[in-house]
Protein backbone atom coordinates (compact mmCIF):
# COMPACT_ATOMS: atom_id res chain seq x y z
CA UNK A 1 0.00 0.00 0.00
CA UNK A 2 1.15 3.53 -0.84
CA UNK A 3 0.66 6.42 1.56
CA UNK A 4 2.27 9.22 3.54
CA UNK A 5 1.39 8.19 7.08
CA UNK A 6 3.59 7.60 10.12
CA UNK A 7 3.78 3.82 9.69
CA UNK A 8 4.62 1.44 6.87
CA UNK A 9 3.08 -1.93 6.14
CA UNK A 10 5.05 -4.99 7.22
CA UNK A 11 2.77 -8.01 7.31
CA UNK A 12 -0.82 -9.18 7.09
CA UNK A 13 -1.87 -12.64 8.28
CA UNK A 14 -5.54 -13.17 7.47
CA UNK A 15 -7.81 -13.45 10.51
CA UNK A 16 -4.84 -13.01 12.83
CA UNK A 17 -2.91 -9.75 12.69
CA UNK A 18 -1.51 -6.79 10.75
CA UNK A 19 1.95 -5.46 11.58
CA UNK A 20 3.08 -1.89 10.94
CA UNK A 21 6.50 -0.34 11.55
CA UNK A 22 7.61 3.25 12.01
CA UNK A 23 8.27 4.90 8.65
CA UNK A 24 11.64 6.60 8.71
CA UNK A 25 10.69 9.07 5.97
CA UNK A 26 7.54 10.35 7.68
CA UNK A 27 7.32 14.14 7.36
CA UNK A 28 7.25 14.55 11.15
CA UNK A 29 10.14 12.19 11.79
CA UNK A 30 12.42 15.09 12.77
CA UNK A 31 10.02 15.81 15.64
CA UNK A 32 10.36 12.23 16.83
CA UNK A 33 7.01 11.09 15.50
CA UNK A 34 5.61 8.55 15.62
CA UNK A 35 6.72 7.50 19.08
CA UNK A 36 6.05 3.79 18.62
CA UNK A 37 8.46 1.62 16.63
CA UNK A 38 5.87 -1.02 15.81
CA UNK A 39 2.11 -1.52 15.98
CA UNK A 40 0.44 -4.92 15.77
CA UNK A 41 -3.32 -5.03 15.23
CA UNK A 42 -4.70 -8.42 16.30
CA UNK A 43 -8.08 -9.76 15.22
CA UNK A 44 -9.59 -11.21 18.40
CA UNK A 45 -13.32 -11.88 18.13
CA UNK A 46 -13.70 -13.51 21.54
CA UNK A 47 -14.51 -10.92 24.21
CA UNK A 48 -13.04 -13.01 27.02
CA UNK A 49 -9.74 -13.61 25.22
CA UNK A 50 -9.47 -9.91 24.38
CA UNK A 51 -10.20 -8.87 27.95
CA UNK A 52 -7.73 -11.36 29.41
CA UNK A 53 -5.06 -10.13 27.00
CA UNK A 54 -5.57 -6.57 28.22
CA UNK A 55 -5.50 -7.59 31.87
CA UNK A 56 -2.28 -9.61 31.47
CA UNK A 57 -0.52 -6.93 29.37
CA UNK A 58 -0.42 -9.20 26.33
CA UNK A 59 -2.45 -6.40 24.76
CA UNK A 60 -1.90 -2.73 25.55
CA UNK A 61 -5.10 -1.47 23.91
CA UNK A 62 -8.57 -2.83 23.20
CA UNK A 63 -11.32 -1.10 21.23
CA UNK A 64 -14.02 -3.12 22.96
CA UNK A 65 -14.49 -5.05 26.18
CA UNK A 66 -17.56 -6.98 27.39
CA UNK A 67 -20.04 -4.30 28.42
CA UNK A 68 -21.01 -6.17 31.56
CA UNK A 69 -17.37 -5.83 32.71
CA UNK A 70 -17.09 -2.06 32.25
CA UNK A 71 -17.79 -0.97 35.82
CA UNK A 72 -15.51 -3.68 37.19
CA UNK A 73 -12.65 -2.65 34.91
CA UNK A 74 -12.89 0.97 36.01
CA UNK A 75 -11.59 -0.18 39.39
CA UNK A 76 -8.47 -1.89 37.99
CA UNK A 77 -5.38 0.24 38.59
CA UNK A 78 -3.47 -1.20 35.62
CA UNK A 79 -6.19 -0.31 33.10
CA UNK A 80 -7.74 3.02 32.16
CA UNK A 81 -10.51 4.09 29.82
CA UNK A 82 -10.89 7.11 27.58
CA UNK A 83 -13.91 9.36 27.96
CA UNK A 84 -16.88 7.72 26.24
CA UNK A 85 -17.98 9.54 23.08
CA UNK A 86 -21.46 8.77 21.68
CA UNK A 87 -20.33 8.43 18.09
CA UNK A 88 -22.01 5.19 16.99
CA UNK A 89 -25.76 5.34 16.33
CA UNK A 90 -27.69 2.07 16.34
CA UNK A 91 -30.94 1.87 14.44
CA UNK A 92 -33.56 -0.56 13.24
CA UNK A 93 -33.39 -0.94 9.47
CA UNK A 94 -36.79 -1.71 7.92
CA UNK A 95 -37.07 -3.07 4.39
CA UNK A 96 -39.56 -0.57 3.01
CA UNK A 97 -39.45 -2.12 -0.46
CA UNK A 98 -41.50 -5.18 0.50
CA UNK A 99 -44.44 -6.13 2.74
CA UNK A 100 -45.07 -5.63 5.55
CA UNK A 101 -42.83 -2.56 5.84
CA UNK A 102 -43.76 -1.01 2.52
CA UNK A 103 -46.69 0.33 4.56
CA UNK A 104 -45.86 3.54 6.44
CA UNK A 105 -48.48 2.87 9.11
CA UNK A 106 -46.82 -0.43 9.99
CA UNK A 107 -43.43 1.24 10.27
CA UNK A 108 -44.91 3.92 12.51
CA UNK A 109 -46.50 1.24 14.68
CA UNK A 110 -43.09 -0.22 15.41
CA UNK A 111 -41.73 3.21 16.27
CA UNK A 112 -44.43 3.64 18.92
CA UNK A 113 -43.33 0.40 20.59
CA UNK A 114 -39.68 1.30 21.17
CA UNK A 115 -38.48 1.95 24.72
CA UNK A 116 -34.94 3.32 24.34
CA UNK A 117 -34.28 3.57 28.05
CA UNK A 118 -34.85 -0.16 28.37
CA UNK A 119 -32.54 -0.91 25.43
CA UNK A 120 -29.69 1.19 26.85
CA UNK A 121 -30.04 -0.42 30.26
CA UNK A 122 -30.45 -4.05 29.22
CA UNK A 123 -28.52 -4.36 25.95
CA UNK A 124 -25.71 -1.90 26.68
CA UNK A 125 -25.44 -2.00 30.48
CA UNK A 126 -25.80 1.78 30.42
CA UNK A 127 -22.85 2.27 28.06
CA UNK A 128 -24.88 4.17 25.44
CA UNK A 129 -27.15 7.19 25.12
CA UNK A 130 -30.73 7.16 23.88
CA UNK A 131 -30.98 8.47 20.31
CA UNK A 132 -33.72 9.60 17.96
CA UNK A 133 -31.40 10.85 15.20
CA UNK A 134 -27.96 10.17 13.77
CA UNK A 135 -25.89 12.49 15.98
CA UNK A 136 -25.69 13.12 19.70
CA UNK A 137 -26.68 16.27 21.59
CA UNK A 138 -23.22 17.84 21.46
CA UNK A 139 -23.24 17.98 17.65
CA UNK A 140 -24.01 21.39 16.06
CA UNK A 141 -26.54 19.70 13.75
CA UNK A 142 -28.40 17.96 16.56
CA UNK A 143 -32.12 18.78 16.34
CA UNK A 144 -33.64 17.24 19.46
CA UNK A 145 -36.71 16.21 17.45
CA UNK A 146 -38.65 13.21 18.68
CA UNK A 147 -42.02 12.50 17.08
CA UNK A 148 -42.52 9.60 19.50
CA UNK A 149 -41.64 11.42 22.73
CA UNK A 150 -44.94 10.30 24.29
CA UNK A 151 -44.06 6.65 23.70
CA UNK A 152 -43.92 3.85 24.06
CA UNK A 153 -47.63 3.78 23.31
CA UNK A 154 -48.74 0.23 22.56
CA UNK A 155 -52.39 1.20 22.12
CA UNK A 156 -51.41 3.67 19.42
CA UNK A 157 -49.29 0.99 17.78
CA UNK A 158 -52.25 -1.40 17.78
CA UNK A 159 -54.51 1.28 16.30
CA UNK A 160 -52.06 1.94 13.46
CA UNK A 161 -51.83 -1.77 12.70
CA UNK A 162 -55.63 -2.01 12.68
CA UNK A 163 -55.82 0.94 10.29
CA UNK A 164 -53.30 -0.78 8.04
CA UNK A 165 -55.21 -4.06 8.23
CA UNK A 166 -52.16 -5.72 9.80
CA UNK A 167 -53.36 -6.91 13.21
CA UNK A 168 -51.30 -9.86 14.39
CA UNK A 169 -48.23 -8.62 12.50
CA UNK A 170 -45.42 -11.15 12.18
CA UNK A 171 -41.97 -10.55 10.74
CA UNK A 172 -38.39 -11.82 10.87
CA UNK A 173 -35.38 -10.08 12.39
CA UNK A 174 -31.99 -10.92 10.86
CA UNK A 175 -29.37 -11.28 13.60
CA UNK A 176 -25.67 -12.05 13.95
CA UNK A 177 -24.75 -14.18 17.00
CA UNK A 178 -21.20 -12.80 16.83
CA UNK A 179 -22.52 -9.29 17.58
CA UNK A 180 -23.74 -9.55 21.19
CA UNK A 181 -25.25 -6.06 21.44
CA UNK A 182 -27.27 -6.61 18.28
CA UNK A 183 -28.66 -9.87 19.58
CA UNK A 184 -29.45 -8.46 23.01
CA UNK A 185 -31.14 -5.45 21.40
CA UNK A 186 -33.20 -7.82 19.25
CA UNK A 187 -34.36 -9.72 22.33
CA UNK A 188 -35.42 -6.50 24.05
CA UNK A 189 -37.24 -5.30 20.93
CA UNK A 190 -38.94 -8.67 20.60
CA UNK A 191 -40.48 -8.19 24.04
CA UNK A 192 -41.44 -4.58 23.34
CA UNK A 193 -43.17 -5.43 20.07
CA UNK A 194 -45.01 -8.30 21.73
CA UNK A 195 -46.73 -5.77 24.01
CA UNK A 196 -48.53 -4.48 20.91
CA UNK A 197 -49.36 -7.98 19.69
CA UNK A 198 -46.49 -8.03 17.19
CA UNK A 199 -44.58 -11.29 16.79
CA UNK A 200 -40.93 -10.81 15.77
CA UNK A 201 -38.92 -13.98 15.24
CA UNK A 202 -35.11 -13.84 15.32
CA UNK A 203 -33.17 -15.69 12.63
CA UNK A 204 -29.39 -15.92 12.94
CA UNK A 205 -26.95 -15.52 10.05
CA UNK A 206 -23.20 -15.54 9.61
CA UNK A 207 -21.94 -11.99 9.01
CA UNK A 208 -21.26 -12.44 5.31
CA UNK A 209 -24.75 -13.75 4.64
CA UNK A 210 -26.26 -11.08 6.90
CA UNK A 211 -24.61 -8.32 4.85
CA UNK A 212 -25.63 -9.96 1.57
CA UNK A 213 -29.24 -10.17 2.68
CA UNK A 214 -29.17 -6.56 3.87
CA UNK A 215 -28.02 -5.04 0.60
CA UNK A 216 -29.99 -7.47 -1.57
CA UNK A 217 -33.02 -6.32 0.44
CA UNK A 218 -33.92 -9.89 1.27
CA UNK A 219 -34.38 -9.12 4.96
CA UNK A 220 -37.41 -7.63 6.73
CA UNK A 221 -35.82 -5.96 9.76
CA UNK A 222 -32.47 -5.82 11.49
CA UNK A 223 -30.34 -3.58 13.70
CA UNK A 224 -26.97 -2.15 12.85
CA UNK A 225 -24.75 0.81 13.66
CA UNK A 226 -23.13 3.44 11.46
CA UNK A 227 -20.43 5.98 12.14
CA UNK A 228 -22.27 9.28 11.68
CA UNK A 229 -19.10 11.43 11.96
CA UNK A 230 -19.50 15.12 12.67
CA UNK A 231 -21.64 15.85 9.60
CA UNK A 232 -24.93 13.92 9.67
CA UNK A 233 -25.74 14.84 6.07
CA UNK A 234 -23.30 12.14 4.95
CA UNK A 235 -25.11 9.53 7.01
CA UNK A 236 -28.58 10.45 5.75
CA UNK A 237 -27.54 10.93 2.12
CA UNK A 238 -25.67 7.62 2.04
CA UNK A 239 -28.39 5.60 3.73
CA UNK A 240 -31.57 7.14 2.34
CA UNK A 241 -30.96 8.70 -1.08
CA UNK A 242 -33.01 6.62 -3.51
CA UNK A 243 -30.06 6.15 -5.89
CA UNK A 244 -27.48 5.34 -3.21
CA UNK A 245 -25.91 1.90 -3.38
CA UNK A 246 -25.82 1.95 0.43
CA UNK A 247 -29.57 2.42 0.76
CA UNK A 248 -30.49 -0.94 2.27
CA UNK A 249 -33.98 0.10 3.39
CA UNK A 250 -35.34 0.35 -0.15
CA UNK A 251 -37.02 3.58 0.85
CA UNK A 252 -36.87 6.54 -1.49
CA UNK A 253 -39.08 9.41 -2.60
CA UNK A 254 -38.49 12.55 -4.66
CA UNK A 255 -39.34 14.62 -1.58
CA UNK A 256 -36.76 12.85 0.58
CA UNK A 257 -34.14 13.03 -2.18
CA UNK A 258 -34.66 16.79 -2.49
CA UNK A 259 -34.39 17.28 1.28
CA UNK A 260 -31.24 15.17 1.45
CA UNK A 261 -29.61 17.07 -1.40
CA UNK A 262 -30.47 20.41 0.20
CA UNK A 263 -28.93 19.31 3.48
CA UNK A 264 -25.77 18.11 1.78
CA UNK A 265 -25.32 21.09 -0.55
CA UNK A 266 -26.32 24.10 1.57
CA UNK A 267 -23.26 26.11 2.68
CA UNK A 268 -24.73 28.65 5.12
CA UNK A 269 -24.90 27.12 8.62
CA UNK A 270 -28.37 28.20 9.76
CA UNK A 271 -29.95 27.28 6.43
CA UNK A 272 -28.11 23.98 6.48
CA UNK A 273 -29.25 23.22 10.01
CA UNK A 274 -32.84 23.96 8.98
CA UNK A 275 -32.45 21.56 6.05
CA UNK A 276 -31.14 18.95 8.47
CA UNK A 277 -34.15 19.39 10.73
CA UNK A 278 -36.42 18.79 7.75
CA UNK A 279 -34.59 15.53 6.98
CA UNK A 280 -34.83 14.34 10.60
CA UNK A 281 -38.55 15.19 10.73
CA UNK A 282 -39.17 13.30 7.49
CA UNK A 283 -37.24 10.25 8.71
CA UNK A 284 -39.25 10.18 11.93
CA UNK A 285 -42.52 10.48 10.01
CA UNK A 286 -41.70 8.04 7.19
CA UNK A 287 -39.73 5.62 9.45
CA UNK A 288 -37.41 3.82 7.02
CA UNK A 289 -35.25 3.38 10.11
CA UNK A 290 -35.72 3.84 13.84
CA UNK A 291 -32.85 5.27 15.84
CA UNK A 292 -32.30 3.57 19.18
CA UNK A 293 -29.08 4.67 20.84
CA UNK A 294 -25.61 6.06 20.41
CA UNK A 295 -22.97 3.64 21.62
CA UNK A 296 -20.22 5.17 23.72
CA UNK A 297 -17.03 4.79 21.75
CA UNK A 298 -14.20 4.38 24.22
CA UNK A 299 -10.77 2.78 24.28
CA UNK A 300 -9.38 0.58 27.02
CA UNK A 301 -5.62 0.80 27.51
CA UNK A 302 -2.93 -0.15 29.96
CA UNK A 303 -2.25 2.57 32.51
CA UNK A 304 1.10 3.46 30.94
CA UNK A 305 -0.35 4.05 27.45
CA UNK A 306 -1.00 7.67 26.46
CA UNK A 307 -2.37 9.46 23.39
CA UNK A 308 -5.20 7.09 22.43
CA UNK A 309 -8.42 8.99 21.79
CA UNK A 310 -11.55 7.85 19.93
CA UNK A 311 -12.49 10.02 16.96
CA UNK A 312 -15.95 10.59 15.46
CA UNK A 313 -14.58 9.51 12.09
CA UNK A 314 -13.69 6.09 13.55
CA UNK A 315 -10.10 6.65 12.42
CA UNK A 316 -7.33 5.18 14.53
CA UNK A 317 -4.48 7.66 14.87
CA UNK A 318 -1.36 6.10 16.31
CA UNK A 319 1.04 8.98 15.65
CA UNK A 320 0.74 10.57 19.12
CA UNK A 321 0.56 7.30 21.07
CA UNK A 322 3.38 6.39 23.42
CA UNK A 323 4.07 3.95 26.23
CA UNK A 324 5.62 5.35 29.40
CA UNK A 325 8.37 3.32 31.03
CSV table of C-alpha atoms in Angstrom, one decimal:
chain,number,residue,atom,x,y,z
A,1,UNK,CA,0.0,0.0,0.0
A,2,UNK,CA,1.2,3.5,-0.8
A,3,UNK,CA,0.7,6.4,1.6
A,4,UNK,CA,2.3,9.2,3.5
A,5,UNK,CA,1.4,8.2,7.1
A,6,UNK,CA,3.6,7.6,10.1
A,7,UNK,CA,3.8,3.8,9.7
A,8,UNK,CA,4.6,1.4,6.9
A,9,UNK,CA,3.1,-1.9,6.1
A,10,UNK,CA,5.1,-5.0,7.2
A,11,UNK,CA,2.8,-8.0,7.3
A,12,UNK,CA,-0.8,-9.2,7.1
A,13,UNK,CA,-1.9,-12.6,8.3
A,14,UNK,CA,-5.5,-13.2,7.5
A,15,UNK,CA,-7.8,-13.5,10.5
A,16,UNK,CA,-4.8,-13.0,12.8
A,17,UNK,CA,-2.9,-9.7,12.7
A,18,UNK,CA,-1.5,-6.8,10.8
A,19,UNK,CA,1.9,-5.5,11.6
A,20,UNK,CA,3.1,-1.9,10.9
A,21,UNK,CA,6.5,-0.3,11.6
A,22,UNK,CA,7.6,3.3,12.0
A,23,UNK,CA,8.3,4.9,8.6
A,24,UNK,CA,11.6,6.6,8.7
A,25,UNK,CA,10.7,9.1,6.0
A,26,UNK,CA,7.5,10.4,7.7
A,27,UNK,CA,7.3,14.1,7.4
A,28,UNK,CA,7.3,14.6,11.2
A,29,UNK,CA,10.1,12.2,11.8
A,30,UNK,CA,12.4,15.1,12.8
A,31,UNK,CA,10.0,15.8,15.6
A,32,UNK,CA,10.4,12.2,16.8
A,33,UNK,CA,7.0,11.1,15.5
A,34,UNK,CA,5.6,8.5,15.6
A,35,UNK,CA,6.7,7.5,19.1
A,36,UNK,CA,6.0,3.8,18.6
A,37,UNK,CA,8.5,1.6,16.6
A,38,UNK,CA,5.9,-1.0,15.8
A,39,UNK,CA,2.1,-1.5,16.0
A,40,UNK,CA,0.4,-4.9,15.8
A,41,UNK,CA,-3.3,-5.0,15.2
A,42,UNK,CA,-4.7,-8.4,16.3
A,43,UNK,CA,-8.1,-9.8,15.2
A,44,UNK,CA,-9.6,-11.2,18.4
A,45,UNK,CA,-13.3,-11.9,18.1
A,46,UNK,CA,-13.7,-13.5,21.5
A,47,UNK,CA,-14.5,-10.9,24.2
A,48,UNK,CA,-13.0,-13.0,27.0
A,49,UNK,CA,-9.7,-13.6,25.2
A,50,UNK,CA,-9.5,-9.9,24.4
A,51,UNK,CA,-10.2,-8.9,28.0
A,52,UNK,CA,-7.7,-11.4,29.4
A,53,UNK,CA,-5.1,-10.1,27.0
A,54,UNK,CA,-5.6,-6.6,28.2
A,55,UNK,CA,-5.5,-7.6,31.9
A,56,UNK,CA,-2.3,-9.6,31.5
A,57,UNK,CA,-0.5,-6.9,29.4
A,58,UNK,CA,-0.4,-9.2,26.3
A,59,UNK,CA,-2.4,-6.4,24.8
A,60,UNK,CA,-1.9,-2.7,25.5
A,61,UNK,CA,-5.1,-1.5,23.9
A,62,UNK,CA,-8.6,-2.8,23.2
A,63,UNK,CA,-11.3,-1.1,21.2
A,64,UNK,CA,-14.0,-3.1,23.0
A,65,UNK,CA,-14.5,-5.1,26.2
A,66,UNK,CA,-17.6,-7.0,27.4
A,67,UNK,CA,-20.0,-4.3,28.4
A,68,UNK,CA,-21.0,-6.2,31.6
A,69,UNK,CA,-17.4,-5.8,32.7
A,70,UNK,CA,-17.1,-2.1,32.2
A,71,UNK,CA,-17.8,-1.0,35.8
A,72,UNK,CA,-15.5,-3.7,37.2
A,73,UNK,CA,-12.7,-2.6,34.9
A,74,UNK,CA,-12.9,1.0,36.0
A,75,UNK,CA,-11.6,-0.2,39.4
A,76,UNK,CA,-8.5,-1.9,38.0
A,77,UNK,CA,-5.4,0.2,38.6
A,78,UNK,CA,-3.5,-1.2,35.6
A,79,UNK,CA,-6.2,-0.3,33.1
A,80,UNK,CA,-7.7,3.0,32.2
A,81,UNK,CA,-10.5,4.1,29.8
A,82,UNK,CA,-10.9,7.1,27.6
A,83,UNK,CA,-13.9,9.4,28.0
A,84,UNK,CA,-16.9,7.7,26.2
A,85,UNK,CA,-18.0,9.5,23.1
A,86,UNK,CA,-21.5,8.8,21.7
A,87,UNK,CA,-20.3,8.4,18.1
A,88,UNK,CA,-22.0,5.2,17.0
A,89,UNK,CA,-25.8,5.3,16.3
A,90,UNK,CA,-27.7,2.1,16.3
A,91,UNK,CA,-30.9,1.9,14.4
A,92,UNK,CA,-33.6,-0.6,13.2
A,93,UNK,CA,-33.4,-0.9,9.5
A,94,UNK,CA,-36.8,-1.7,7.9
A,95,UNK,CA,-37.1,-3.1,4.4
A,96,UNK,CA,-39.6,-0.6,3.0
A,97,UNK,CA,-39.4,-2.1,-0.5
A,98,UNK,CA,-41.5,-5.2,0.5
A,99,UNK,CA,-44.4,-6.1,2.7
A,100,UNK,CA,-45.1,-5.6,5.5
A,101,UNK,CA,-42.8,-2.6,5.8
A,102,UNK,CA,-43.8,-1.0,2.5
A,103,UNK,CA,-46.7,0.3,4.6
A,104,UNK,CA,-45.9,3.5,6.4
A,105,UNK,CA,-48.5,2.9,9.1
A,106,UNK,CA,-46.8,-0.4,10.0
A,107,UNK,CA,-43.4,1.2,10.3
A,108,UNK,CA,-44.9,3.9,12.5
A,109,UNK,CA,-46.5,1.2,14.7
A,110,UNK,CA,-43.1,-0.2,15.4
A,111,UNK,CA,-41.7,3.2,16.3
A,112,UNK,CA,-44.4,3.6,18.9
A,113,UNK,CA,-43.3,0.4,20.6
A,114,UNK,CA,-39.7,1.3,21.2
A,115,UNK,CA,-38.5,1.9,24.7
A,116,UNK,CA,-34.9,3.3,24.3
A,117,UNK,CA,-34.3,3.6,28.0
A,118,UNK,CA,-34.8,-0.2,28.4
A,119,UNK,CA,-32.5,-0.9,25.4
A,120,UNK,CA,-29.7,1.2,26.8
A,121,UNK,CA,-30.0,-0.4,30.3
A,122,UNK,CA,-30.4,-4.1,29.2
A,123,UNK,CA,-28.5,-4.4,25.9
A,124,UNK,CA,-25.7,-1.9,26.7
A,125,UNK,CA,-25.4,-2.0,30.5
A,126,UNK,CA,-25.8,1.8,30.4
A,127,UNK,CA,-22.8,2.3,28.1
A,128,UNK,CA,-24.9,4.2,25.4
A,129,UNK,CA,-27.2,7.2,25.1
A,130,UNK,CA,-30.7,7.2,23.9
A,131,UNK,CA,-31.0,8.5,20.3
A,132,UNK,CA,-33.7,9.6,18.0
A,133,UNK,CA,-31.4,10.8,15.2
A,134,UNK,CA,-28.0,10.2,13.8
A,135,UNK,CA,-25.9,12.5,16.0
A,136,UNK,CA,-25.7,13.1,19.7
A,137,UNK,CA,-26.7,16.3,21.6
A,138,UNK,CA,-23.2,17.8,21.5
A,139,UNK,CA,-23.2,18.0,17.7
A,140,UNK,CA,-24.0,21.4,16.1
A,141,UNK,CA,-26.5,19.7,13.7
A,142,UNK,CA,-28.4,18.0,16.6
A,143,UNK,CA,-32.1,18.8,16.3
A,144,UNK,CA,-33.6,17.2,19.5
A,145,UNK,CA,-36.7,16.2,17.4
A,146,UNK,CA,-38.7,13.2,18.7
A,147,UNK,CA,-42.0,12.5,17.1
A,148,UNK,CA,-42.5,9.6,19.5
A,149,UNK,CA,-41.6,11.4,22.7
A,150,UNK,CA,-44.9,10.3,24.3
A,151,UNK,CA,-44.1,6.7,23.7
A,152,UNK,CA,-43.9,3.8,24.1
A,153,UNK,CA,-47.6,3.8,23.3
A,154,UNK,CA,-48.7,0.2,22.6
A,155,UNK,CA,-52.4,1.2,22.1
A,156,UNK,CA,-51.4,3.7,19.4
A,157,UNK,CA,-49.3,1.0,17.8
A,158,UNK,CA,-52.3,-1.4,17.8
A,159,UNK,CA,-54.5,1.3,16.3
A,160,UNK,CA,-52.1,1.9,13.5
A,161,UNK,CA,-51.8,-1.8,12.7
A,162,UNK,CA,-55.6,-2.0,12.7
A,163,UNK,CA,-55.8,0.9,10.3
A,164,UNK,CA,-53.3,-0.8,8.0
A,165,UNK,CA,-55.2,-4.1,8.2
A,166,UNK,CA,-52.2,-5.7,9.8
A,167,UNK,CA,-53.4,-6.9,13.2
A,168,UNK,CA,-51.3,-9.9,14.4
A,169,UNK,CA,-48.2,-8.6,12.5
A,170,UNK,CA,-45.4,-11.2,12.2
A,171,UNK,CA,-42.0,-10.6,10.7
A,172,UNK,CA,-38.4,-11.8,10.9
A,173,UNK,CA,-35.4,-10.1,12.4
A,174,UNK,CA,-32.0,-10.9,10.9
A,175,UNK,CA,-29.4,-11.3,13.6
A,176,UNK,CA,-25.7,-12.0,14.0
A,177,UNK,CA,-24.7,-14.2,17.0
A,178,UNK,CA,-21.2,-12.8,16.8
A,179,UNK,CA,-22.5,-9.3,17.6
A,180,UNK,CA,-23.7,-9.6,21.2
A,181,UNK,CA,-25.2,-6.1,21.4
A,182,UNK,CA,-27.3,-6.6,18.3
A,183,UNK,CA,-28.7,-9.9,19.6
A,184,UNK,CA,-29.5,-8.5,23.0
A,185,UNK,CA,-31.1,-5.4,21.4
A,186,UNK,CA,-33.2,-7.8,19.3
A,187,UNK,CA,-34.4,-9.7,22.3
A,188,UNK,CA,-35.4,-6.5,24.1
A,189,UNK,CA,-37.2,-5.3,20.9
A,190,UNK,CA,-38.9,-8.7,20.6
A,191,UNK,CA,-40.5,-8.2,24.0
A,192,UNK,CA,-41.4,-4.6,23.3
A,193,UNK,CA,-43.2,-5.4,20.1
A,194,UNK,CA,-45.0,-8.3,21.7
A,195,UNK,CA,-46.7,-5.8,24.0
A,196,UNK,CA,-48.5,-4.5,20.9
A,197,UNK,CA,-49.4,-8.0,19.7
A,198,UNK,CA,-46.5,-8.0,17.2
A,199,UNK,CA,-44.6,-11.3,16.8
A,200,UNK,CA,-40.9,-10.8,15.8
A,201,UNK,CA,-38.9,-14.0,15.2
A,202,UNK,CA,-35.1,-13.8,15.3
A,203,UNK,CA,-33.2,-15.7,12.6
A,204,UNK,CA,-29.4,-15.9,12.9
A,205,UNK,CA,-27.0,-15.5,10.1
A,206,UNK,CA,-23.2,-15.5,9.6
A,207,UNK,CA,-21.9,-12.0,9.0
A,208,UNK,CA,-21.3,-12.4,5.3
A,209,UNK,CA,-24.8,-13.7,4.6
A,210,UNK,CA,-26.3,-11.1,6.9
A,211,UNK,CA,-24.6,-8.3,4.8
A,212,UNK,CA,-25.6,-10.0,1.6
A,213,UNK,CA,-29.2,-10.2,2.7
A,214,UNK,CA,-29.2,-6.6,3.9
A,215,UNK,CA,-28.0,-5.0,0.6
A,216,UNK,CA,-30.0,-7.5,-1.6
A,217,UNK,CA,-33.0,-6.3,0.4
A,218,UNK,CA,-33.9,-9.9,1.3
A,219,UNK,CA,-34.4,-9.1,5.0
A,220,UNK,CA,-37.4,-7.6,6.7
A,221,UNK,CA,-35.8,-6.0,9.8
A,222,UNK,CA,-32.5,-5.8,11.5
A,223,UNK,CA,-30.3,-3.6,13.7
A,224,UNK,CA,-27.0,-2.1,12.9
A,225,UNK,CA,-24.8,0.8,13.7
A,226,UNK,CA,-23.1,3.4,11.5
A,227,UNK,CA,-20.4,6.0,12.1
A,228,UNK,CA,-22.3,9.3,11.7
A,229,UNK,CA,-19.1,11.4,12.0
A,230,UNK,CA,-19.5,15.1,12.7
A,231,UNK,CA,-21.6,15.8,9.6
A,232,UNK,CA,-24.9,13.9,9.7
A,233,UNK,CA,-25.7,14.8,6.1
A,234,UNK,CA,-23.3,12.1,5.0
A,235,UNK,CA,-25.1,9.5,7.0
A,236,UNK,CA,-28.6,10.4,5.8
A,237,UNK,CA,-27.5,10.9,2.1
A,238,UNK,CA,-25.7,7.6,2.0
A,239,UNK,CA,-28.4,5.6,3.7
A,240,UNK,CA,-31.6,7.1,2.3
A,241,UNK,CA,-31.0,8.7,-1.1
A,242,UNK,CA,-33.0,6.6,-3.5
A,243,UNK,CA,-30.1,6.2,-5.9
A,244,UNK,CA,-27.5,5.3,-3.2
A,245,UNK,CA,-25.9,1.9,-3.4
A,246,UNK,CA,-25.8,1.9,0.4
A,247,UNK,CA,-29.6,2.4,0.8
A,248,UNK,CA,-30.5,-0.9,2.3
A,249,UNK,CA,-34.0,0.1,3.4
A,250,UNK,CA,-35.3,0.3,-0.2
A,251,UNK,CA,-37.0,3.6,0.9
A,252,UNK,CA,-36.9,6.5,-1.5
A,253,UNK,CA,-39.1,9.4,-2.6
A,254,UNK,CA,-38.5,12.6,-4.7
A,255,UNK,CA,-39.3,14.6,-1.6
A,256,UNK,CA,-36.8,12.9,0.6
A,257,UNK,CA,-34.1,13.0,-2.2
A,258,UNK,CA,-34.7,16.8,-2.5
A,259,UNK,CA,-34.4,17.3,1.3
A,260,UNK,CA,-31.2,15.2,1.4
A,261,UNK,CA,-29.6,17.1,-1.4
A,262,UNK,CA,-30.5,20.4,0.2
A,263,UNK,CA,-28.9,19.3,3.5
A,264,UNK,CA,-25.8,18.1,1.8
A,265,UNK,CA,-25.3,21.1,-0.5
A,266,UNK,CA,-26.3,24.1,1.6
A,267,UNK,CA,-23.3,26.1,2.7
A,268,UNK,CA,-24.7,28.6,5.1
A,269,UNK,CA,-24.9,27.1,8.6
A,270,UNK,CA,-28.4,28.2,9.8
A,271,UNK,CA,-30.0,27.3,6.4
A,272,UNK,CA,-28.1,24.0,6.5
A,273,UNK,CA,-29.2,23.2,10.0
A,274,UNK,CA,-32.8,24.0,9.0
A,275,UNK,CA,-32.4,21.6,6.1
A,276,UNK,CA,-31.1,18.9,8.5
A,277,UNK,CA,-34.2,19.4,10.7
A,278,UNK,CA,-36.4,18.8,7.7
A,279,UNK,CA,-34.6,15.5,7.0
A,280,UNK,CA,-34.8,14.3,10.6
A,281,UNK,CA,-38.5,15.2,10.7
A,282,UNK,CA,-39.2,13.3,7.5
A,283,UNK,CA,-37.2,10.2,8.7
A,284,UNK,CA,-39.2,10.2,11.9
A,285,UNK,CA,-42.5,10.5,10.0
A,286,UNK,CA,-41.7,8.0,7.2
A,287,UNK,CA,-39.7,5.6,9.4
A,288,UNK,CA,-37.4,3.8,7.0
A,289,UNK,CA,-35.3,3.4,10.1
A,290,UNK,CA,-35.7,3.8,13.8
A,291,UNK,CA,-32.8,5.3,15.8
A,292,UNK,CA,-32.3,3.6,19.2
A,293,UNK,CA,-29.1,4.7,20.8
A,294,UNK,CA,-25.6,6.1,20.4
A,295,UNK,CA,-23.0,3.6,21.6
A,296,UNK,CA,-20.2,5.2,23.7
A,297,UNK,CA,-17.0,4.8,21.7
A,298,UNK,CA,-14.2,4.4,24.2
A,299,UNK,CA,-10.8,2.8,24.3
A,300,UNK,CA,-9.4,0.6,27.0
A,301,UNK,CA,-5.6,0.8,27.5
A,302,UNK,CA,-2.9,-0.2,30.0
A,303,UNK,CA,-2.3,2.6,32.5
A,304,UNK,CA,1.1,3.5,30.9
A,305,UNK,CA,-0.3,4.1,27.4
A,306,UNK,CA,-1.0,7.7,26.5
A,307,UNK,CA,-2.4,9.5,23.4
A,308,UNK,CA,-5.2,7.1,22.4
A,309,UNK,CA,-8.4,9.0,21.8
A,310,UNK,CA,-11.6,7.8,19.9
A,311,UNK,CA,-12.5,10.0,17.0
A,312,UNK,CA,-15.9,10.6,15.5
A,313,UNK,CA,-14.6,9.5,12.1
A,314,UNK,CA,-13.7,6.1,13.5
A,315,UNK,CA,-10.1,6.6,12.4
A,316,UNK,CA,-7.3,5.2,14.5
A,317,UNK,CA,-4.5,7.7,14.9
A,318,UNK,CA,-1.4,6.1,16.3
A,319,UNK,CA,1.0,9.0,15.6
A,320,UNK,CA,0.7,10.6,19.1
A,321,UNK,CA,0.6,7.3,21.1
A,322,UNK,CA,3.4,6.4,23.4
A,323,UNK,CA,4.1,3.9,26.2
A,324,UNK,CA,5.6,5.4,29.4
A,325,UNK,CA,8.4,3.3,31.0
